[in-house]
Coordinates of C-alpha atoms and ligand atoms in Angstrom, one line a residue:
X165 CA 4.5 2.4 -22.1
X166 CA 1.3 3.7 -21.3
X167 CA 0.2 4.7 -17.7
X168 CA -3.3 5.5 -16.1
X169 CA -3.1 8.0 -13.4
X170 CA -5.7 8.3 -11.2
X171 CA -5.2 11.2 -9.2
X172 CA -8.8 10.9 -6.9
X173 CA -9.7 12.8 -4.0
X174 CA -8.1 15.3 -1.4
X175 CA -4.3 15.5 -1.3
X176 CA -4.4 12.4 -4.4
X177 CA -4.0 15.3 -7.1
X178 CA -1.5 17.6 -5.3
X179 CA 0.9 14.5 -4.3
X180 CA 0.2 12.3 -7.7
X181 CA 1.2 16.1 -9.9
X182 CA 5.2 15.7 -8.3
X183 CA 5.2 12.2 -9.1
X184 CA 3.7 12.9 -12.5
X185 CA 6.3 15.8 -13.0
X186 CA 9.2 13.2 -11.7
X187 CA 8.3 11.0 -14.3
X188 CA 8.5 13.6 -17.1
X189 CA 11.7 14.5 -16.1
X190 CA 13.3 10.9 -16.9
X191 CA 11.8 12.0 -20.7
X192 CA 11.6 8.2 -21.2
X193 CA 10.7 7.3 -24.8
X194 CA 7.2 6.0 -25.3
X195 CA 6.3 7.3 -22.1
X196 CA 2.3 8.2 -22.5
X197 CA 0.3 9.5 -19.7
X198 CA -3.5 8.6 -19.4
X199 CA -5.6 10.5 -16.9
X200 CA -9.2 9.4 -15.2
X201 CA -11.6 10.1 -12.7
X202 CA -11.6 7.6 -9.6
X203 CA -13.4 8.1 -6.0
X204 CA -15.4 10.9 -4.5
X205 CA -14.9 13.2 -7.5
X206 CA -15.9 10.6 -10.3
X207 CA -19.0 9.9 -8.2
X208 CA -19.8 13.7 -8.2
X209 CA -18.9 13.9 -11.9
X210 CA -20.3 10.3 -13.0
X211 CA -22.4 9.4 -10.2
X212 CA -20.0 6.1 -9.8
X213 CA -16.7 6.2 -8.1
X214 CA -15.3 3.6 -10.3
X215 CA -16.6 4.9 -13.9
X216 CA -16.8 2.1 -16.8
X217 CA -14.8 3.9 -18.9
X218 CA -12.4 4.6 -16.0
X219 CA -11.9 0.8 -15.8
X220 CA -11.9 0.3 -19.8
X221 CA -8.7 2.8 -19.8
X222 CA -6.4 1.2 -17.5
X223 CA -7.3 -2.0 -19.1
X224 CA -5.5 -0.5 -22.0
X225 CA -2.5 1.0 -19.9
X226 CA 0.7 -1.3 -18.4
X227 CA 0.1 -0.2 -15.3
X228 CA -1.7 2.5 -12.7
X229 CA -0.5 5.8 -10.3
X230 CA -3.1 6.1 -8.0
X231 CA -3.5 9.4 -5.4
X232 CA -6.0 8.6 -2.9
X233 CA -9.9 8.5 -2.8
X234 CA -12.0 9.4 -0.1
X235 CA -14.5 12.6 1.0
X236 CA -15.8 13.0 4.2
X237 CA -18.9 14.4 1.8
X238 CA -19.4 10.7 0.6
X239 CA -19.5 8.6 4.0
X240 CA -22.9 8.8 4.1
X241 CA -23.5 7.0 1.0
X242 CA -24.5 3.1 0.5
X243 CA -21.5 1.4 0.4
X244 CA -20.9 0.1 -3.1
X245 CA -21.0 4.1 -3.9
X246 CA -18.3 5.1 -1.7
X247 CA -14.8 6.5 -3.1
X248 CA -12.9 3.6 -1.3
X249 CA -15.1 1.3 -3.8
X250 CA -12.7 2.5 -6.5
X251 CA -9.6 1.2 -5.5
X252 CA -11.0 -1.8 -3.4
X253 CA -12.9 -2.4 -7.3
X254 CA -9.5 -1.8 -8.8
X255 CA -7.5 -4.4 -6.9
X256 CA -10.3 -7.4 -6.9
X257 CA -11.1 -6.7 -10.8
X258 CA -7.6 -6.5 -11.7
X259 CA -6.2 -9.0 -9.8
X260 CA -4.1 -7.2 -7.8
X261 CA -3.7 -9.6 -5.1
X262 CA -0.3 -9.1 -3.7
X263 CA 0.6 -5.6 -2.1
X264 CA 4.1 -4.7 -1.4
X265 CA 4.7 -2.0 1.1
X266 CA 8.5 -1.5 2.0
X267 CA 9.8 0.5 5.1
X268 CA 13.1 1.6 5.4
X269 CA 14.7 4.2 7.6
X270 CA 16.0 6.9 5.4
X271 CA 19.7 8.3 6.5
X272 CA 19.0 11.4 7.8
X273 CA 15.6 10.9 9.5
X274 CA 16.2 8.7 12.5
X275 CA 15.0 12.2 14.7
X276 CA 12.0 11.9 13.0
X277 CA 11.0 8.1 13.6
X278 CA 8.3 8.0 16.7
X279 CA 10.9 5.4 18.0
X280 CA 14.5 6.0 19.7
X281 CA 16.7 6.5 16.4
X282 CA 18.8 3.7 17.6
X283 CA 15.6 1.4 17.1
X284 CA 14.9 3.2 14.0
X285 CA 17.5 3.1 12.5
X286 CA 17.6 -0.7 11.9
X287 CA 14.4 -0.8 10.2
X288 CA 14.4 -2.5 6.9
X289 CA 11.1 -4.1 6.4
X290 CA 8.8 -5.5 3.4
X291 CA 4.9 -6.2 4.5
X292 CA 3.7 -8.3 1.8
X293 CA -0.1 -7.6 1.9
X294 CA -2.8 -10.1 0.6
X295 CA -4.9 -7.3 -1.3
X296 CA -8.1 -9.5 -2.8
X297 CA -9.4 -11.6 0.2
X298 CA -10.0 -11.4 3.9
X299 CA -13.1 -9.8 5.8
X300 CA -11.9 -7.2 3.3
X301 CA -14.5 -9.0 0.0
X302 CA -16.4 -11.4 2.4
X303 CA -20.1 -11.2 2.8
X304 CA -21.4 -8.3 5.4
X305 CA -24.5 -6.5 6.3
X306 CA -26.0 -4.6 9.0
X307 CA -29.3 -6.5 10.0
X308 CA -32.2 -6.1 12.2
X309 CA -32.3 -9.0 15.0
X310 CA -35.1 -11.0 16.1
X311 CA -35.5 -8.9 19.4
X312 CA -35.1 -5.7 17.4
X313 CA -31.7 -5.0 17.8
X314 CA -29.5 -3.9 15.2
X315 CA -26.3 -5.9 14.2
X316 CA -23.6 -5.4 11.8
X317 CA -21.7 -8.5 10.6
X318 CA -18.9 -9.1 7.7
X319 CA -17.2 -12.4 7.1
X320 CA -13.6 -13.3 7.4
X321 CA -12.3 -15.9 5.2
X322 CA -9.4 -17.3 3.2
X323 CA -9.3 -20.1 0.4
X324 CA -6.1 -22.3 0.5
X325 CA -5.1 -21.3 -3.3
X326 CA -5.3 -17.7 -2.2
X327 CA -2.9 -18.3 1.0
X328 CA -0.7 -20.1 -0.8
X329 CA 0.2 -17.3 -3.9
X330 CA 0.5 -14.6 -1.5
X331 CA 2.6 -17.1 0.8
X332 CA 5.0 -17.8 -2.6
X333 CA 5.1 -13.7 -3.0
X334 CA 6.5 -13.3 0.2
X335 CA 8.9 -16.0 0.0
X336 CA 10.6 -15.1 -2.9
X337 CA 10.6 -12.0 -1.6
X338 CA 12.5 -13.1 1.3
X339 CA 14.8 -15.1 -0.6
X340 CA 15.7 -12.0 -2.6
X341 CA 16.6 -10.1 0.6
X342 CA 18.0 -11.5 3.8
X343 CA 15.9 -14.5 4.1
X344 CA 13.8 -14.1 6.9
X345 CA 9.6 -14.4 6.5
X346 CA 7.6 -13.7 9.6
X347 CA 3.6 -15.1 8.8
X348 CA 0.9 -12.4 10.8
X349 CA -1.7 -13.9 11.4
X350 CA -4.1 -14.6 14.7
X351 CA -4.5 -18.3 14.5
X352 CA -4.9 -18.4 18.6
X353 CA -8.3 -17.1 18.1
X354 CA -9.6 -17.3 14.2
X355 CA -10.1 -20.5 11.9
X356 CA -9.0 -18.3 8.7
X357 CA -5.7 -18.0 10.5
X358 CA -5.4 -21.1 11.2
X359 CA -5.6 -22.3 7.9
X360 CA -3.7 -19.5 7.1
X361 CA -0.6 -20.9 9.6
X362 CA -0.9 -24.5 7.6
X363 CA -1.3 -22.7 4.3
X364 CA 2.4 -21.1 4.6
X365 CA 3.8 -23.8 6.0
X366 CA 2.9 -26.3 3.3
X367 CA 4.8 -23.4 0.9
X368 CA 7.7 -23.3 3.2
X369 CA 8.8 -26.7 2.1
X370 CA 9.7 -25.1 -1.5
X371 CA 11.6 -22.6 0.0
X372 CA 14.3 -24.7 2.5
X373 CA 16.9 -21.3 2.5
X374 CA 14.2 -19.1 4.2
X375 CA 13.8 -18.9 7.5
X376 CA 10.3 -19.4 8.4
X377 CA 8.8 -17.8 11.4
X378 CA 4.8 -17.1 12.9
X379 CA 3.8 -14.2 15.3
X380 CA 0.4 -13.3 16.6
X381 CA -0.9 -10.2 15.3
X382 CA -1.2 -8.4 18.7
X383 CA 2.3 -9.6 19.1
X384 CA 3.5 -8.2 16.0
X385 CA 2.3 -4.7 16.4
X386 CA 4.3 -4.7 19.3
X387 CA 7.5 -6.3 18.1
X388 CA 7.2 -3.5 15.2
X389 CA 7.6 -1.0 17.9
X390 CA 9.7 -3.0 20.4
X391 CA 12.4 -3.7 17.8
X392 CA 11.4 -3.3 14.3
X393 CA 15.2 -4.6 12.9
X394 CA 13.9 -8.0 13.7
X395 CA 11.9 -8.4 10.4
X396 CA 12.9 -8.8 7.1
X397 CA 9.5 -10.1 5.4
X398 CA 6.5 -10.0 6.8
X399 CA 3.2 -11.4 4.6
X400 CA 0.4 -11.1 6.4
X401 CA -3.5 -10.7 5.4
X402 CA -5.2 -7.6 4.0
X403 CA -6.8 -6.5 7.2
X404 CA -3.8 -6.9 9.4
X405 CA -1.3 -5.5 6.5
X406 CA -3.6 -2.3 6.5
X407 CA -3.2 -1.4 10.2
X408 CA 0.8 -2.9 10.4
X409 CA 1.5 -0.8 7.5
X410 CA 0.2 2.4 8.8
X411 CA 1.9 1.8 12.2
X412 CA 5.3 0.9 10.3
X413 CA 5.0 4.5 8.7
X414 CA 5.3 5.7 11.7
X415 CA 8.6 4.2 13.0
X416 CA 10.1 5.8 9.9
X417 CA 8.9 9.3 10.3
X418 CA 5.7 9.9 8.3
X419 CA 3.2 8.2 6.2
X420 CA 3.6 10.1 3.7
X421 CA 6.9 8.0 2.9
X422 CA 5.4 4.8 2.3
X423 CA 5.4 3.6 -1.4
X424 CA 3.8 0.5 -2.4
X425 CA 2.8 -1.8 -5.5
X426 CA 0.0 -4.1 -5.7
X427 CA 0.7 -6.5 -8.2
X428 CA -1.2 -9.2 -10.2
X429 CA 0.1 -12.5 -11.6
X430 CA 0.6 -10.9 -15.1
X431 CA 2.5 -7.4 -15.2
X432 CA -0.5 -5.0 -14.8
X433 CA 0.8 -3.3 -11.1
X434 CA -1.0 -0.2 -9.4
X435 CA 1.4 2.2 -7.1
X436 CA 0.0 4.3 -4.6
X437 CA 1.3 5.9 -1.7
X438 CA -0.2 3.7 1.6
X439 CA -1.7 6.8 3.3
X440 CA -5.1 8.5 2.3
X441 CA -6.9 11.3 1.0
X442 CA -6.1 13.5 3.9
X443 CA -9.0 15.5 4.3
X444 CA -7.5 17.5 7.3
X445 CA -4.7 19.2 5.2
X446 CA -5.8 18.8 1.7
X447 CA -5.9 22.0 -1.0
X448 CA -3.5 23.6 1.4
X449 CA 0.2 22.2 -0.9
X450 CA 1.1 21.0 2.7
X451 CA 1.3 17.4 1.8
X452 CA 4.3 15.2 2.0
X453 CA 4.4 13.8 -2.1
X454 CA 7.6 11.6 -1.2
X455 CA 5.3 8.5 -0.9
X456 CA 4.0 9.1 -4.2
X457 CA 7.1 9.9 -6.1
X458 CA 8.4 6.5 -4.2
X459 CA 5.4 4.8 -6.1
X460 CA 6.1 6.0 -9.7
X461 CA 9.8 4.5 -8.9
X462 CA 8.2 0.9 -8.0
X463 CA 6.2 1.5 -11.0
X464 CA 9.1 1.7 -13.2
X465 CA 10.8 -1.4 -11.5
X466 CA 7.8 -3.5 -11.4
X467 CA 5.7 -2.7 -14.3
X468 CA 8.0 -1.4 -17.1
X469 CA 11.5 -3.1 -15.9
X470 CA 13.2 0.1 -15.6
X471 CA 15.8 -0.5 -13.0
X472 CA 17.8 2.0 -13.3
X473 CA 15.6 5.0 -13.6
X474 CA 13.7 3.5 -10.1
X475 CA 17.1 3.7 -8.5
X476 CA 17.8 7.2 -9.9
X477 CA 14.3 8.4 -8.3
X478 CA 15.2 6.5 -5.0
X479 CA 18.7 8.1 -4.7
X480 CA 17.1 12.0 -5.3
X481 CA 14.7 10.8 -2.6
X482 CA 17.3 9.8 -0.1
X483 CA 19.5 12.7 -1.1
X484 CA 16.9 15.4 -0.7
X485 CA 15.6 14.0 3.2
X486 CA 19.7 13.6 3.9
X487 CA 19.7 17.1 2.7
X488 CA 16.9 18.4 5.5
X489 CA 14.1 18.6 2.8
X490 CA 11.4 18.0 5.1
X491 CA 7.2 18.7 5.4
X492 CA 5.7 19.6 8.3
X493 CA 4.5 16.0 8.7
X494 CA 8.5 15.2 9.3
X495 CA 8.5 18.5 11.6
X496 CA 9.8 20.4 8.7
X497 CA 7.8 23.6 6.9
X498 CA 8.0 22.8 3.4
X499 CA 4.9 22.4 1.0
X500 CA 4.5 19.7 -1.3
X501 CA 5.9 21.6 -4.6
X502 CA 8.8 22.6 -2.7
X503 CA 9.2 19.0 -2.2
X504 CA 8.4 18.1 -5.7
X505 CA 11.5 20.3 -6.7
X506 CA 13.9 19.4 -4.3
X507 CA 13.9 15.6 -5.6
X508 CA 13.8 17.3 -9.4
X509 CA 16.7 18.9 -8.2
X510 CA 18.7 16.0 -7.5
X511 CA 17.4 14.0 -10.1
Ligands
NAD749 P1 -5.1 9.4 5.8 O1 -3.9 8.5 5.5 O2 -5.7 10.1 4.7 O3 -4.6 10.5 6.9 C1 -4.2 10.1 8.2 C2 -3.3 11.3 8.8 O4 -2.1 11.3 8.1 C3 -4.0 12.7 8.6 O5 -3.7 13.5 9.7 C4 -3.2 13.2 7.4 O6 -3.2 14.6 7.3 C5 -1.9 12.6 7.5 N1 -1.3 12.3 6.2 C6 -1.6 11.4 5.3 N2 -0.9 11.5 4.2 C7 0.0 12.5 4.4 C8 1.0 13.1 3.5 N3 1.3 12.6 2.3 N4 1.6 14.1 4.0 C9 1.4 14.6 5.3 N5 0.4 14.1 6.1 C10 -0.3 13.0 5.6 O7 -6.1 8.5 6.6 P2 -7.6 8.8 7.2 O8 -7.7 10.2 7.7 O9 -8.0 7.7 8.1 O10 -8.5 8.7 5.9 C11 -8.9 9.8 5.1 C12 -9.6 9.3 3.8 O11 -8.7 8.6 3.0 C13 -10.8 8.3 4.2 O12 -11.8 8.5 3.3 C14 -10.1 6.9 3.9 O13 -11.1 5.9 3.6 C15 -9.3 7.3 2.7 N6 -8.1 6.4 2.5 C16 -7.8 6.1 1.2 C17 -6.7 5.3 0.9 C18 -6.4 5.0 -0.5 O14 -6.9 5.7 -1.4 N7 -5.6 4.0 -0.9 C19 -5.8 4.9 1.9 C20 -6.2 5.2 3.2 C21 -7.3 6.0 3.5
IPM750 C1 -5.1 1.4 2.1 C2 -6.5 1.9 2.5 C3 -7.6 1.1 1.9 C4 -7.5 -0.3 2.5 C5 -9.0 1.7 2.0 C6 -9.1 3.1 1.5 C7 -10.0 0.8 1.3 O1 -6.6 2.0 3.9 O2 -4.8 1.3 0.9 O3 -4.3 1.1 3.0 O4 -8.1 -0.5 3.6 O5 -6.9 -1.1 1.9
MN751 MN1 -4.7 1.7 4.9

């Protein structure tokens, strides 16, 4: 079983060391551990955010715990140099395509939801994320005009075959839990949605025990707010799964709670926490690593079919935050090690 971690920029290292020190402290057998350098801080070291021999070792590894990437120093840099190259590189050369970001409302925390905890607490989401197309990989530029203005452009699109496997992830996913799949998607205004819309409906027919429903985007981000117990499975595409997720962070308490796995058709996953490299708080040990830690479970449940040791990282989770082990981002005032040992704790 051998993992990559990728640790990357800002808060990445201090959030990805709790997970890392949760995962020694299942001592699994054949457990090996694989560092690299990935974002701002392999471009410093490399002068590439995504080093070649980065990518050659997680092509050896089962699977990948990713931190963060991002530095405000790099934003000035041509694009395909950025940090956020590394993990967009990541997910489009490995195949990652579907990204599974789950939102539940821990017992415990519905004073700590931006919503009334009676909304809250019935939140038990899944946004299934399409993670390799969109105006995400499409062709873009910023161009001079004829007249001498300047114009920036990127291009949104989606091929029927990729619609359709993210459609059957979300599906099965539905049909695993309580059988309800809302489609996002804005086909009111956009063509790519619109295909999108017929797409998932032409899938639908191979899952008749689903229940089958479409909502405008705009719509959406409202309903998540309204009355967020209406959704069970949501799939949606990349760009409107980035901004829902973030927002569904929220009506749980933090973003730094949000797990995820982006998975491929074979069993090569990558779990990262949905949230960034936090430049505002990083090197300070005030970051929330509960996201992270929530990732290495998903990693074991996905990637290495370890069920029961994902549940036993789950439960310390939910048993430290019912406890009152909170971060300032959940209004609490403890650091991120603090955090780290609390779960260790209970594991
Ligand atoms: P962000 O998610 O890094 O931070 C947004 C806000 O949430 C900040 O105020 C931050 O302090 C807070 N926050 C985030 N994670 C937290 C945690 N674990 N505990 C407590 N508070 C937390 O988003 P941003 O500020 O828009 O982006 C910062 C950088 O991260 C950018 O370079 C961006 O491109 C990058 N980014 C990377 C990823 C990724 O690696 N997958 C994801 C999102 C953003
Ligand atoms: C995320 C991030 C990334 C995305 C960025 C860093 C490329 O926001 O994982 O949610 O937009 O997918
Ligand atoms: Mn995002």
């Amino acid at each position: 079983m051998k993992i990559a971690v990728l640790a990357g920029d800002g808060i990445g290292p201090e959030v990805t060391r709790e997970a890392v020190r949760v995962l020694e402290a299942l001592r699994l057998p054949g457990l090996v551990l694989f560092e690299g350098d990935v974002g701002g801080m392999a471009y410093k070291r490399h002068g590439h955010p995504l080093p070649a021999e980065t990518l050659e070792m997680v092509r050896g590894c089962d699977a990948i715990l990713f931190g963060a990437v991002g530095d405000p120093d790099c934003d000035g840099l041509e694009r395909h140099l950025r940090p956020e190259q590394a993990i967009l590189g990541l997910r489009k050369e490995l195949g990652l395509f579907a990204n599974l970001r789950p939102a539940k409302l821990f017992k415990g925390l519905e004073d700590a939801s931006a919503l009334r905890p009676e909304v809250a607490s019935a939140i038990d989401l899944l946004i299934v994320r399409e993670l390799n197309g969109d105006v995400y990989f499409g062709e873009k530029g910023i161009r001079t005009l004829a007249d001498g203005r300047r114009q920036g452009w990127d291009t949104m699109s989606y091929a029927e075959d990729e619609v359709r496997r993210i459609a059957h992830v979300g599906f099965r996913a539905a049909k695993g839990r309580r059988g309800k799949l809302c489609s996002v998607d804005k086909a009111n205004v956009l063509e790519t949605s619109q295909l999108w819309r017929d797409v998932v409906i032409e899938v639908a027919k191979d899952y008749p025990e689903v229940e089958l429903s479409h909502m405008y985007v705009d719509n959406a981000a409202m309903q998540l707010v309204r009355n967020p117990g209406q959704f069970d499975v949501i799939v949606t595409g990349n760009l409107f799964g980035d901004i829902l997720s973030d927002q569904a962070s929220m009506c749980v308490g933090s973003i730094g709670l949000l797990a995820s796995a982006s998975l491929s058709e074979g069993t090569m996953g990558l779990y990262e926490p949905i949230h960034g490299s936090a430049p505002d708080i990083a090197g300070r040990g005030l970051a929330n690593p509960l996201a992270t830690i929530l990732s290495a479970a998903m990693l074991l449940r996905h990637s290495l079919h370890l069920e029961d040791e994902a549940t036993r990282i789950e439960t310390a989770v939910a048993k430290a935050l019912a406890d009152g082990v909170r971060g300032g981002d959940l209004g609490g005032t403890l650091g991120t090690t603090a955090i780290g040992d609390a779960v260790l704790e209970r594991l």
